[in-house]
PDB file of C-alpha atoms in Angstrom:
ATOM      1  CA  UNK A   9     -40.146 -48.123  -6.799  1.00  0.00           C
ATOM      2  CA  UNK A  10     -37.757 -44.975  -7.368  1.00  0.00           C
ATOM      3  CA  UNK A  11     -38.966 -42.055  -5.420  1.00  0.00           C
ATOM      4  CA  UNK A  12     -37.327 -38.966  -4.441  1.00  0.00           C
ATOM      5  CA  UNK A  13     -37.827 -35.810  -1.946  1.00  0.00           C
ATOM      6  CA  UNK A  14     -39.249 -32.686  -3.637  1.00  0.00           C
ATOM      7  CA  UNK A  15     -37.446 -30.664  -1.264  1.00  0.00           C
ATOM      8  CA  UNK A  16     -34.131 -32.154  -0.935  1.00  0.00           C
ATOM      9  CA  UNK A  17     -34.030 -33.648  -4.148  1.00  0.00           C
ATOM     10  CA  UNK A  18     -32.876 -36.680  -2.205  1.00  0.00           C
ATOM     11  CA  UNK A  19     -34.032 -40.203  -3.780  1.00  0.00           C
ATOM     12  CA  UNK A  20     -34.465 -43.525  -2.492  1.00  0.00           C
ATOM     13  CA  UNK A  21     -35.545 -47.078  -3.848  1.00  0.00           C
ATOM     14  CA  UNK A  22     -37.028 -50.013  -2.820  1.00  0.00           C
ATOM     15  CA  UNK A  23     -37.657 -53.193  -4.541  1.00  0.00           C
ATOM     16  CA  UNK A  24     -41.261 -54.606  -4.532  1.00  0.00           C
ATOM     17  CA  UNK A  25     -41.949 -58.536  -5.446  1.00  0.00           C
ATOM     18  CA  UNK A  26     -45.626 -58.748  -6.490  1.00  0.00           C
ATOM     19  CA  UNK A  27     -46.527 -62.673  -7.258  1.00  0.00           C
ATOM     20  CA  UNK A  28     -49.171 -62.788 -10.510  1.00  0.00           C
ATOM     21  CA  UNK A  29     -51.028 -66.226  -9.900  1.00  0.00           C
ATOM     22  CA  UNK A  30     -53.750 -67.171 -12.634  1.00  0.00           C
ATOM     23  CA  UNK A  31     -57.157 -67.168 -11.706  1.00  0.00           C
ATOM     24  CA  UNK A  32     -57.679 -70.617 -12.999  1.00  0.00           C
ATOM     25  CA  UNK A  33     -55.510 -72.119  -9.998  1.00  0.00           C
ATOM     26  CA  UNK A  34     -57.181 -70.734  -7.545  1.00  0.00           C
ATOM     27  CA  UNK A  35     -60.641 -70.365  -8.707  1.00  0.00           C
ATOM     28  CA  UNK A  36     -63.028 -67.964  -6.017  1.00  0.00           C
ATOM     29  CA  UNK A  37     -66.355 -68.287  -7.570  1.00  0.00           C
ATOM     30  CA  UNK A  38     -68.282 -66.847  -4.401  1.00  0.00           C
ATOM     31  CA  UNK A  39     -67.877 -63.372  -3.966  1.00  0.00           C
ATOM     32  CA  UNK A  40     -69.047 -60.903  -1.423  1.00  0.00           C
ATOM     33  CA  UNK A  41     -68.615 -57.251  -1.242  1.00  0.00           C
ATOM     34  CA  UNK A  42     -69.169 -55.829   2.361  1.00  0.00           C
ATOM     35  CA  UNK A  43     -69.834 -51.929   2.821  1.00  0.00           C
ATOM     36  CA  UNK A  44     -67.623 -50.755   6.416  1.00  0.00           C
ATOM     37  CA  UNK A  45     -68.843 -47.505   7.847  1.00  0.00           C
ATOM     38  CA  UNK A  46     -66.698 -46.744  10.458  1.00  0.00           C
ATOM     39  CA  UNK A  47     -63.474 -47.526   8.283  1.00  0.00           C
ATOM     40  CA  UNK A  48     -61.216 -45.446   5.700  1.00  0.00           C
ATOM     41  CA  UNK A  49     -59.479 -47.248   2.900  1.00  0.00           C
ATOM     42  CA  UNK A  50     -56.222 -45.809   4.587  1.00  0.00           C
ATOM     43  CA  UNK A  51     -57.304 -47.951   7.520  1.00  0.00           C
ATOM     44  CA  UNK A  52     -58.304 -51.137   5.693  1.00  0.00           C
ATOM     45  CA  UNK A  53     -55.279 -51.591   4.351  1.00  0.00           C
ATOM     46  CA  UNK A  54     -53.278 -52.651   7.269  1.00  0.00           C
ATOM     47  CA  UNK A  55     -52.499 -55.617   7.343  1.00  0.00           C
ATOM     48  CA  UNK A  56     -53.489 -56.175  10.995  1.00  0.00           C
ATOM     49  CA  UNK A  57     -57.466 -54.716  10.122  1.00  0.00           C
ATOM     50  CA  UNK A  58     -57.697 -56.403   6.889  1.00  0.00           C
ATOM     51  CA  UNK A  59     -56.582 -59.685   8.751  1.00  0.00           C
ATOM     52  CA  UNK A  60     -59.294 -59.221  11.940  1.00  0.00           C
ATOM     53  CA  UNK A  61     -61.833 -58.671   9.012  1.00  0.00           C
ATOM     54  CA  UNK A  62     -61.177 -61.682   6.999  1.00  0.00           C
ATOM     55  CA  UNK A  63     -61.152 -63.474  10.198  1.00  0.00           C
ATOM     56  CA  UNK A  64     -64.452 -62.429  11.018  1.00  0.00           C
ATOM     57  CA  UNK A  65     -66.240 -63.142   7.360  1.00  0.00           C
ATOM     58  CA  UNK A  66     -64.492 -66.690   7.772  1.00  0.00           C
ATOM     59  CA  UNK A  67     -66.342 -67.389  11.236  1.00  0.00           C
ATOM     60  CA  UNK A  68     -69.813 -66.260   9.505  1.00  0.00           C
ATOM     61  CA  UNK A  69     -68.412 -67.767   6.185  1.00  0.00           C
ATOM     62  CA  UNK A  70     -66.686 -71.230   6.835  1.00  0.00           C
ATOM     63  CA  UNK A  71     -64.617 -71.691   3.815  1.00  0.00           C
ATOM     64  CA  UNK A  72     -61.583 -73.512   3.278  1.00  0.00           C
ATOM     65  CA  UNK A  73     -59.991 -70.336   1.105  1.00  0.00           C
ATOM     66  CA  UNK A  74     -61.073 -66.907   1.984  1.00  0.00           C
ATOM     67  CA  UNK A  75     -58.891 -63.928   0.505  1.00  0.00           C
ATOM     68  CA  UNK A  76     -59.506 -60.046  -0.253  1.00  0.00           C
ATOM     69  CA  UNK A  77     -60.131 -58.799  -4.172  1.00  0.00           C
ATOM     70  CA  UNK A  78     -60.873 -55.642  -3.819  1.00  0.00           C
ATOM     71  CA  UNK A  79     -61.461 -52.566  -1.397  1.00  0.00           C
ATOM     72  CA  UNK A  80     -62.344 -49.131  -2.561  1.00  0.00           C
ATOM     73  CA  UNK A  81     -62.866 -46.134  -0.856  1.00  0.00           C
ATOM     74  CA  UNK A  82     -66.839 -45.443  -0.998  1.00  0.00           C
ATOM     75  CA  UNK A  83     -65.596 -41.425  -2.535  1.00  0.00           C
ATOM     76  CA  UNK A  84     -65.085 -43.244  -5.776  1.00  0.00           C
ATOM     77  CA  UNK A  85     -68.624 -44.910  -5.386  1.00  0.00           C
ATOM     78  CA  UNK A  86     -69.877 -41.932  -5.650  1.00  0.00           C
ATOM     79  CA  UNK A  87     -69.812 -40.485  -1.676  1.00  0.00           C
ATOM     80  CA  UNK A  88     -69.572 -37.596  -0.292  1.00  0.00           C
ATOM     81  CA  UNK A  89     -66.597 -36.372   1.969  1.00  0.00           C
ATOM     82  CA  UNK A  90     -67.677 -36.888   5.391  1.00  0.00           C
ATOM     83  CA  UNK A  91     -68.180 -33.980   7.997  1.00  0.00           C
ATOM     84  CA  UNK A  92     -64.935 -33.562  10.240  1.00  0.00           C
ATOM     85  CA  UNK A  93     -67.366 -33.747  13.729  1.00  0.00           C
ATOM     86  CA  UNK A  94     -67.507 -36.990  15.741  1.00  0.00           C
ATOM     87  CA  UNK A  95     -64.404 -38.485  13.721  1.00  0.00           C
ATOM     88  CA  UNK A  96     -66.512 -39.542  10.763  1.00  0.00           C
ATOM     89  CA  UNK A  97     -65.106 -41.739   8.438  1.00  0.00           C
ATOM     90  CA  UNK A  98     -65.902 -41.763   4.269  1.00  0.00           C
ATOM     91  CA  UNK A  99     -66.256 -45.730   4.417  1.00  0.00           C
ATOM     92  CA  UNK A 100     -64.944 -48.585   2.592  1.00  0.00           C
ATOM     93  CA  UNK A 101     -65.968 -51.363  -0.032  1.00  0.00           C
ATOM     94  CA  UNK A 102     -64.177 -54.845   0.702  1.00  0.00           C
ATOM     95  CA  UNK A 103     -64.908 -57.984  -1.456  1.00  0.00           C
ATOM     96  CA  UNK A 104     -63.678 -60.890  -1.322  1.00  0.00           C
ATOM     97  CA  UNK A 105     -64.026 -64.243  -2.607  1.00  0.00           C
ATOM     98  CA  UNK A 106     -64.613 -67.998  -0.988  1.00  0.00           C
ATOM     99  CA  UNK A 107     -64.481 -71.549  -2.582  1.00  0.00           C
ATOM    100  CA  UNK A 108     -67.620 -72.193  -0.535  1.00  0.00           C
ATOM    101  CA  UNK A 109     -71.483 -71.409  -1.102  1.00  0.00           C
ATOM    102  CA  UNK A 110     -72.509 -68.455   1.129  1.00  0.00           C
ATOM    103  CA  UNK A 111     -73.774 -69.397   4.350  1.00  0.00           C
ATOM    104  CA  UNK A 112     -77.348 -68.866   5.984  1.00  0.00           C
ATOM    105  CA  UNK A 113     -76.099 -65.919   7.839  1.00  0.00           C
ATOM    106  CA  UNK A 114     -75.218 -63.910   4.416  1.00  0.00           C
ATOM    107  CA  UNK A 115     -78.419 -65.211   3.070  1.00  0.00           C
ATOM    108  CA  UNK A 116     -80.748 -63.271   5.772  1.00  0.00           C
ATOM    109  CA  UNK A 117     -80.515 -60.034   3.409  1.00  0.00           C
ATOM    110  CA  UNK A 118     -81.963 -61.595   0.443  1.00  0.00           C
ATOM    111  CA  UNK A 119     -85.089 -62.110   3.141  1.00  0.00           C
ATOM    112  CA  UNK A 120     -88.363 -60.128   1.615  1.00  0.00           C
ATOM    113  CA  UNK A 121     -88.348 -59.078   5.579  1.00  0.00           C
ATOM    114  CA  UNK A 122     -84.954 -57.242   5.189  1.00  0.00           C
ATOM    115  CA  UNK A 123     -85.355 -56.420   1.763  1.00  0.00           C
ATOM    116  CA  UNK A 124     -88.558 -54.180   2.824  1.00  0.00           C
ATOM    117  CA  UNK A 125     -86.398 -52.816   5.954  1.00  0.00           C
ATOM    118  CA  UNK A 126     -84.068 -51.453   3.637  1.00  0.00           C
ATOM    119  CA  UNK A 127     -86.400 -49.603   1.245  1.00  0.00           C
ATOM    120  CA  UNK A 128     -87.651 -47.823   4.519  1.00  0.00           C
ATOM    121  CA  UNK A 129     -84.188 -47.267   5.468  1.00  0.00           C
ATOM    122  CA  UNK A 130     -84.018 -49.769   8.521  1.00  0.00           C
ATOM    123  CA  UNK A 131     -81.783 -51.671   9.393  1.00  0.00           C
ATOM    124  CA  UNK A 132     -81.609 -55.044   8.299  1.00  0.00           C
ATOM    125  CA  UNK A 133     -81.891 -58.347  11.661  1.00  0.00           C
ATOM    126  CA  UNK A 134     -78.901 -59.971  10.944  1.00  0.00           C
ATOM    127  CA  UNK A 135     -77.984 -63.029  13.363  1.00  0.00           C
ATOM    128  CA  UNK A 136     -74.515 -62.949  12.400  1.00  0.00           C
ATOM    129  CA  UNK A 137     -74.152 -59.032  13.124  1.00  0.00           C
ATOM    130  CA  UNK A 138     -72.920 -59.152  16.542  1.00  0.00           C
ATOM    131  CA  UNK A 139     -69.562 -60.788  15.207  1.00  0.00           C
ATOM    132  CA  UNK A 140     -68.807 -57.553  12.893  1.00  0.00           C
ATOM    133  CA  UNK A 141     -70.438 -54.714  15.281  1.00  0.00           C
ATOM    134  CA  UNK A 142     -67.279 -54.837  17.907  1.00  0.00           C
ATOM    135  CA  UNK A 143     -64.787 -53.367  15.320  1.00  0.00           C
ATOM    136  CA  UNK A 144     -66.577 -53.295  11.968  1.00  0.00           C
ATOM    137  CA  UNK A 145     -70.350 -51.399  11.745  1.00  0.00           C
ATOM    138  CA  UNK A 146     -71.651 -53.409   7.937  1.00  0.00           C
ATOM    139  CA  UNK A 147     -74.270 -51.563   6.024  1.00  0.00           C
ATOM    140  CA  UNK A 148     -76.214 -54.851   5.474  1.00  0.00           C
ATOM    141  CA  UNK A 149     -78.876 -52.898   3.074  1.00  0.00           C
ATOM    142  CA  UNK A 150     -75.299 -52.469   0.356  1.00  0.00           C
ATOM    143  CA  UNK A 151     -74.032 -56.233   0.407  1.00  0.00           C
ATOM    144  CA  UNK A 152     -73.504 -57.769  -2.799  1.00  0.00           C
ATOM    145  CA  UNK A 153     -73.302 -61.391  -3.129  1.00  0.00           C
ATOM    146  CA  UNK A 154     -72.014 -62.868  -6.524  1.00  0.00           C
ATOM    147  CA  UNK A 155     -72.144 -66.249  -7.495  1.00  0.00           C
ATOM    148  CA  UNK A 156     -69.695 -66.721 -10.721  1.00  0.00           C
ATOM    149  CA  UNK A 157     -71.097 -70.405 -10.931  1.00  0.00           C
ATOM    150  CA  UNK A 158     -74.423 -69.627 -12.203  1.00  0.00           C
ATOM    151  CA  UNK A 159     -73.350 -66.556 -14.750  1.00  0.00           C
ATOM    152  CA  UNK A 160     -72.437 -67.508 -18.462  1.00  0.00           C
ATOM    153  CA  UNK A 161     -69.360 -66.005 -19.267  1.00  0.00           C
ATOM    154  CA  UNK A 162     -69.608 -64.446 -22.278  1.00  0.00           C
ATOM    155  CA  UNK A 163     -66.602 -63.142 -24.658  1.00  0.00           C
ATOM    156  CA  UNK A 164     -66.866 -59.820 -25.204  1.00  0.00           C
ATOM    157  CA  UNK A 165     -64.189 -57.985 -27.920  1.00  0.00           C
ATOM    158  CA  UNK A 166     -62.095 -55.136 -26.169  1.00  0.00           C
ATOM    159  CA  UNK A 167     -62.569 -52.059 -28.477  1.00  0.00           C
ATOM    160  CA  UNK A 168     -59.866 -49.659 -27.787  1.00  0.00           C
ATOM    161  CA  UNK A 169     -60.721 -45.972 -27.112  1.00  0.00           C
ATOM    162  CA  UNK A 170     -60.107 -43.625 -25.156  1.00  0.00           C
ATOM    163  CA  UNK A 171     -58.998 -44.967 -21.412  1.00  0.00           C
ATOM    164  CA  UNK A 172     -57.205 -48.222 -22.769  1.00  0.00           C
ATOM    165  CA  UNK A 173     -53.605 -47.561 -23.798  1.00  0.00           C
ATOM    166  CA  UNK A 174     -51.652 -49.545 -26.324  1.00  0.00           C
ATOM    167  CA  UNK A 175     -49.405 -51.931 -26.515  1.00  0.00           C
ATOM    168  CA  UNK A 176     -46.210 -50.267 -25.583  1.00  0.00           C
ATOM    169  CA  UNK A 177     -43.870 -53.408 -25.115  1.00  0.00           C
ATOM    170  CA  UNK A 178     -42.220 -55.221 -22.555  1.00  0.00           C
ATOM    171  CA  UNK A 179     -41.529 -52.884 -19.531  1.00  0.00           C
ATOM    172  CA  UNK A 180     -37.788 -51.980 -19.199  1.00  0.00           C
ATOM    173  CA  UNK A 181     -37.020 -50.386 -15.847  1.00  0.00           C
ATOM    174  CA  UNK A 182     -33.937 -48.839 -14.811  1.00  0.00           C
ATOM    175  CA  UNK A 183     -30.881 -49.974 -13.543  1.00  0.00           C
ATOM    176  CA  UNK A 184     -30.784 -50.930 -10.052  1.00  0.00           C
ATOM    177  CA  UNK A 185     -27.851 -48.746  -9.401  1.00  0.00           C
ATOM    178  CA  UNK A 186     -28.613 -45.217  -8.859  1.00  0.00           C
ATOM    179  CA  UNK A 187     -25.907 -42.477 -10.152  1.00  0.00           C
ATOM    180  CA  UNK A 188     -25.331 -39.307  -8.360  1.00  0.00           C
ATOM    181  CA  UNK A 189     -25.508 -36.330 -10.244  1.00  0.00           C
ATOM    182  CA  UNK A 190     -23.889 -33.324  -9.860  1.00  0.00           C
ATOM    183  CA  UNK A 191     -26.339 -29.490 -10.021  1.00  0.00           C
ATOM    184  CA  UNK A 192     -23.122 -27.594  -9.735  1.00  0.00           C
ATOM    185  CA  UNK A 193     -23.749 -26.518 -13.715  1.00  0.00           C
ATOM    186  CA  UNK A 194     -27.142 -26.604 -13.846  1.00  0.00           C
ATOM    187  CA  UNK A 195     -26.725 -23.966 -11.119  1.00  0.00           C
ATOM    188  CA  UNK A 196     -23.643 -22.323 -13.437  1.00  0.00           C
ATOM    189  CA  UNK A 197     -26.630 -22.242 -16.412  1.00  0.00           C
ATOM    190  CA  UNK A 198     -29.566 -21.087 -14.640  1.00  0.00           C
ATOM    191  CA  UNK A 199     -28.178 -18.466 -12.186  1.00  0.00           C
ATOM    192  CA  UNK A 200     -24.308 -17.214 -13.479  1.00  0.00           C
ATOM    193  CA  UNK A 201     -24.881 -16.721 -16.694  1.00  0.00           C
ATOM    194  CA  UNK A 202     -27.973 -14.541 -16.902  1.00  0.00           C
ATOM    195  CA  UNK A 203     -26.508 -12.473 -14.472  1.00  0.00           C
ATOM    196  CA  UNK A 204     -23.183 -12.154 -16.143  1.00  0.00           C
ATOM    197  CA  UNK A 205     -25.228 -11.271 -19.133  1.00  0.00           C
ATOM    198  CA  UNK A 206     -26.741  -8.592 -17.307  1.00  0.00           C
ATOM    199  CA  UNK A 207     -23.707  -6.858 -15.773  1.00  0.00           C
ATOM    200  CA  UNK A 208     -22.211  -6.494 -19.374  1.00  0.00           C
ATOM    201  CA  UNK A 209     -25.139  -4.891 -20.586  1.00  0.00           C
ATOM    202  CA  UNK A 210     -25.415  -2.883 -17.723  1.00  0.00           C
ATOM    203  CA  UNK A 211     -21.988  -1.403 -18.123  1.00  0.00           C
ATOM    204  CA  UNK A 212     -22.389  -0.764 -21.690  1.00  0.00           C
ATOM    205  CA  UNK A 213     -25.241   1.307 -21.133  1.00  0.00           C
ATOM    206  CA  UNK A 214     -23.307   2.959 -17.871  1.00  0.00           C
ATOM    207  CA  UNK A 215     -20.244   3.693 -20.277  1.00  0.00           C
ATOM    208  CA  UNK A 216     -23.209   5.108 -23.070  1.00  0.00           C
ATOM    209  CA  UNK A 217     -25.143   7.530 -20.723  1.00  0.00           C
ATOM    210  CA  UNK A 218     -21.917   8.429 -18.797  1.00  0.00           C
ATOM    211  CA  UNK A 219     -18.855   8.224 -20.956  1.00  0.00           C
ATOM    212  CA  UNK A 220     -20.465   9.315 -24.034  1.00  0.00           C
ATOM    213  CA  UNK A 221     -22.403  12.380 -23.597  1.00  0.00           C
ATOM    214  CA  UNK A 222     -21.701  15.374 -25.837  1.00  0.00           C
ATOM    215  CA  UNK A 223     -21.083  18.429 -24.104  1.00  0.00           C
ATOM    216  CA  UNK A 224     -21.883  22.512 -25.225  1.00  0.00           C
ATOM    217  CA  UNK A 225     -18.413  22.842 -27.041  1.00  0.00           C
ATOM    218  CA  UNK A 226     -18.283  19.910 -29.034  1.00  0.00           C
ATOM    219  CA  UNK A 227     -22.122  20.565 -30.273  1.00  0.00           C
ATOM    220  CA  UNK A 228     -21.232  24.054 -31.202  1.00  0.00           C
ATOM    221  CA  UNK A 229     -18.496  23.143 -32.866  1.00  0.00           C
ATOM    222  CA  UNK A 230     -20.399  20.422 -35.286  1.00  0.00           C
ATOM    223  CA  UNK A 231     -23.135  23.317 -35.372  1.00  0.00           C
ATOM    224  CA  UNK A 232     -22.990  25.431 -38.482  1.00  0.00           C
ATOM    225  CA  UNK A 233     -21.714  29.143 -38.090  1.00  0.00           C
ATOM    226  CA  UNK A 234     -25.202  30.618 -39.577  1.00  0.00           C
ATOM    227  CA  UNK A 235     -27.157  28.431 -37.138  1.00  0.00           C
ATOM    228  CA  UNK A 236     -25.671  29.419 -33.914  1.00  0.00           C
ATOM    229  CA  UNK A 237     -26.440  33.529 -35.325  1.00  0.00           C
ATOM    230  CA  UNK A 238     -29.937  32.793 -35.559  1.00  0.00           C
ATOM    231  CA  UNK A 239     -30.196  31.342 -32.417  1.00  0.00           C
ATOM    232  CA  UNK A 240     -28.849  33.547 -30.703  1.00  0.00           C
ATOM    233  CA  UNK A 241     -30.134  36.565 -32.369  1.00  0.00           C
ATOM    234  CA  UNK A 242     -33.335  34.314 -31.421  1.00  0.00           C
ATOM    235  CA  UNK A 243     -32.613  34.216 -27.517  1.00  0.00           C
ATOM    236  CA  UNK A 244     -31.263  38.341 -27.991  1.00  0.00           C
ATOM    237  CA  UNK A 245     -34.596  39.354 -29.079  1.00  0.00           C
ATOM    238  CA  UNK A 246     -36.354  37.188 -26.523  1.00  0.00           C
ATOM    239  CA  UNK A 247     -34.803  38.919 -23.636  1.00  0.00           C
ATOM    240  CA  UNK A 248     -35.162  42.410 -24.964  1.00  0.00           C
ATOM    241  CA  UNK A 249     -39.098  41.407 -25.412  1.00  0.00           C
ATOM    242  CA  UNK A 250     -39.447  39.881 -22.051  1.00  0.00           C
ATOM    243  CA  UNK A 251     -37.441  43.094 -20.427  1.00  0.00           C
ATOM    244  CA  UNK A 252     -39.997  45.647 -22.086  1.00  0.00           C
ATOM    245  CA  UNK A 253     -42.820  43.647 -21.748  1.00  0.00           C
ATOM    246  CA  UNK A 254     -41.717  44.308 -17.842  1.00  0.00           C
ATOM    247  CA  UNK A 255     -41.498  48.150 -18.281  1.00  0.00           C
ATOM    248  CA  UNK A 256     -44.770  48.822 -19.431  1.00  0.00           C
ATOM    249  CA  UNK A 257     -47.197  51.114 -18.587  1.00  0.00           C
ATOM    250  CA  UNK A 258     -50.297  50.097 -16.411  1.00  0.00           C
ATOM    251  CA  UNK A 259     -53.655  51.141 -17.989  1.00  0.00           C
ATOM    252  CA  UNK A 260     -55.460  53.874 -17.177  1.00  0.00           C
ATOM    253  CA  UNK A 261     -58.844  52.544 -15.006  1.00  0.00           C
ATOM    254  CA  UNK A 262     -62.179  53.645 -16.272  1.00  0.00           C
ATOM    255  CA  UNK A 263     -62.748  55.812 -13.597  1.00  0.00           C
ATOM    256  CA  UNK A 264     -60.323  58.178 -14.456  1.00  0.00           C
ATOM    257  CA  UNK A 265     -60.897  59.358 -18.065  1.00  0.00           C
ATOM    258  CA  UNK A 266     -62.808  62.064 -19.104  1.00  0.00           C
ATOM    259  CA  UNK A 267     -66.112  62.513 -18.463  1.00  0.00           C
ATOM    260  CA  UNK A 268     -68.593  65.320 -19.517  1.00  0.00           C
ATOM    261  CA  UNK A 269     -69.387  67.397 -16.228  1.00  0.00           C
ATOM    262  CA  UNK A 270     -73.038  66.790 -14.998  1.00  0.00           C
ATOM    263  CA  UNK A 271     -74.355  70.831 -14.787  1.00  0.00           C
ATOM    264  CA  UNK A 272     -71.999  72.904 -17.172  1.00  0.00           C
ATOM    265  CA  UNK A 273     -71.959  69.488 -19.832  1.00  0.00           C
ATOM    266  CA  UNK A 274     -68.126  70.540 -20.576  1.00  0.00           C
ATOM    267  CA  UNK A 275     -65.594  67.928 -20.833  1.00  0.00           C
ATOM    268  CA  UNK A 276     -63.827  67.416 -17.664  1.00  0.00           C
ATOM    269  CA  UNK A 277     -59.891  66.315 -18.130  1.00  0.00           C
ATOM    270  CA  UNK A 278     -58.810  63.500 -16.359  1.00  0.00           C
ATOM    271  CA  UNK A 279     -57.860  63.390 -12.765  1.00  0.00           C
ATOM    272  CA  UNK A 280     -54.266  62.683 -13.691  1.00  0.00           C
ATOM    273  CA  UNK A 281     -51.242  64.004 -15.438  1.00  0.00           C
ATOM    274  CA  UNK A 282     -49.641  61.466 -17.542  1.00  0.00           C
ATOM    275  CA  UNK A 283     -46.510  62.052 -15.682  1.00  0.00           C
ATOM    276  CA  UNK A 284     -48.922  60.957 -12.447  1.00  0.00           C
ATOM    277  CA  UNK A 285     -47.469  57.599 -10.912  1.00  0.00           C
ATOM    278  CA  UNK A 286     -50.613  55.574 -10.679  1.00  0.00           C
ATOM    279  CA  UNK A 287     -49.255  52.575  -9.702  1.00  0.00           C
ATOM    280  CA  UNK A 288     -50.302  53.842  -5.642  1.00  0.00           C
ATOM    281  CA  UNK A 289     -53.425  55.406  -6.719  1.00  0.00           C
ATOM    282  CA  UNK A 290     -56.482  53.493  -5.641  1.00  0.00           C
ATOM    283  CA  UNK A 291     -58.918  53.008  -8.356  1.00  0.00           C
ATOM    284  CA  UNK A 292     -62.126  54.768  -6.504  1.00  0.00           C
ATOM    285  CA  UNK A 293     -61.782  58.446  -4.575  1.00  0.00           C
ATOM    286  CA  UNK A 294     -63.726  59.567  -2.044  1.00  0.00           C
ATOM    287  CA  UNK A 295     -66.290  62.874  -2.544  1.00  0.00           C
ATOM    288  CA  UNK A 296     -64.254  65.335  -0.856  1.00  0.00           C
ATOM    289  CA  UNK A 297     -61.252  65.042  -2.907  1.00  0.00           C
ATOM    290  CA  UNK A 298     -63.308  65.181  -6.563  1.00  0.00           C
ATOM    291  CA  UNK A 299     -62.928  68.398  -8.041  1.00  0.00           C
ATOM    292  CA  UNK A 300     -66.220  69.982 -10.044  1.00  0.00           C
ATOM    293  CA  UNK A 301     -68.594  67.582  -7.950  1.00  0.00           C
ATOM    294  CA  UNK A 302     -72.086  69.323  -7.496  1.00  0.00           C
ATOM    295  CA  UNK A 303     -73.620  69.312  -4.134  1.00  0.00           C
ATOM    296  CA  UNK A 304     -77.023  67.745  -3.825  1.00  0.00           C
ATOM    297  CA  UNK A 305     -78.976  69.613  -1.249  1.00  0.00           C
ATOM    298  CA  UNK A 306     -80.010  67.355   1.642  1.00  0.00           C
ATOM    299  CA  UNK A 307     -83.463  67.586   2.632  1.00  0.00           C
ATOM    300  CA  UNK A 308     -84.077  69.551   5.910  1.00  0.00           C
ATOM    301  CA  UNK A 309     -86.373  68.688   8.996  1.00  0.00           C
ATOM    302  CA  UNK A 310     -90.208  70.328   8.736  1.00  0.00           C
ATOM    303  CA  UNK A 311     -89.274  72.216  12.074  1.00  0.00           C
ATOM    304  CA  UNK A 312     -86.996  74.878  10.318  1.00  0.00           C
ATOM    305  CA  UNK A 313     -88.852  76.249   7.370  1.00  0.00           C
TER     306      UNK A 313
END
């Protein structure tokens, strides 16, 4: 098993012997397969738990052989994740298989009494219980007893699709001896040369925008002769149209042309000269300094006629 450190990138090895016997030798045709609440499949594996549980099934059991198959966590049954309150645990399936005929004890839950106890969700009197219950709480109601004696084996063809992989040959691992390897220019790759690329592209557009600008000389100089005339006869008459445009005249107000005077009907002339600066005249006069305004007479009290 070759492992290594995500981290670190440090690896390790360790060699593990796993001994293939064939079923035939050792034939386990009785086979139970316990339910364990109060255990996760973390915890079952242990040596030391897996060893007080097989000790336990053999007292209830009584076989010569006894010896685990199987355990599976009860999430791949199909259970849910367990709440994190009280230290709840997601369970565990254990089977295992005996050379023996189930005893009396692991009988009792094929009883019609137990049988109807576990369709109303009881639990199930077990005499053999009290042996489990100090380390190991059983769901009695989801024991499965198999007796391979009594089945017909039947041959059935393996189709291949999709889960079942093909033949690939013998297995080849690696050599035992593990070579060090060097990330010096792996680092030289990914990190030094991109950003060697970069500097040389960023002084060739430095030496561009910097070194290579053309000034006001050298484009009049590659300008035509006629060109630079128009242009600046261009910017000439610009200026001379911006510098009147500044000089002119503001318009006389409506107030002050003429007007036809309201008793006599002759044309009165403006208030103004055109050599008046209006520029600090306000735009409305008051009545005492309008020339040819008629007086309205103001109506007197009833006392004085």
């Amino acid at each position: 098993i070759t492992a290594y450190n995500r981290r670190t990138f440090e690896t390790a090895r360790h060699n593990l012997i796993i001994n293939i016997m064939s079923a035939e030798d050792f034939p386990l045709p009785y086979q139970a397969e316990f339910f364990i609440r109060n255990m996760n499949v973390e915890e079952m594996l242990a040596s030391e738990v897996l060893g007080d549980f097989l000790g336990a099934v053999k007292n209830v059991w009584q076989p010569e052989r006894l010896n685990a198959i199987n355990i599976t966590s009860a999430l791949d049954r199909g259970g849910r994740v367990p709440l994190p309150i009280n230290d709840m645990k997601e369970g565990v399936y254990v089977m295992v298989g005996a050379d023996v005929p189930f005893s009396s004890c692991l009988r009792e839950v094929e009883n019609p009494q137990n049988q109807l106890r576990c369709s109303q969700e009881m639990e199930p009197v077990i005499t053999c219980d009290k042996k489990f219950r100090t380390q190991f709480h059983i769901d009695w109601c989801k024991i499965s007893l198999v007796d391979n004696t009594k089945q017909v084996s039947t041959f059935q063809e393996v189709i291949r699709g999709e889960g079942i992989l093909p033949d690939g040959g013998e297995y080849k691992p690696p050599s035992d001896t593990l070579k060090s390897r060097d990330y010096y220019s792996d680092f030289l790759i990914t990190l030094a040369v991109p950003s060697a690329i970069a500097l040389v592209l960023f002084l060739i557009l430095a030496y561009i925008m910097c070194c290579r600008r053309e000034g006001v000389e050298k484009r009049n100089m590659q300008t035509p002769d006629i060109q630079l005339v128009h242009h600046s006869a261009i910017q000439k008459s610009t200026k001379e149209l911006r510098d009147m445009s500044k000089n002119r005249e503001i318009a006389w107000p409506l107030s002050t042309l003429p007007v036809f005077h309201p008793v006599t009907g002759e044309i009165v002339p403006p208030l103004h000269t055109d050599s008046y600066d209006n520029t600090s005249m306000p735009l409305m006069q008051t009545q005492q300094n309008l020339p040819h305004q008629t007086q309205i007479p103001q109506q007197q009290s009833a006392g004085q006629y």
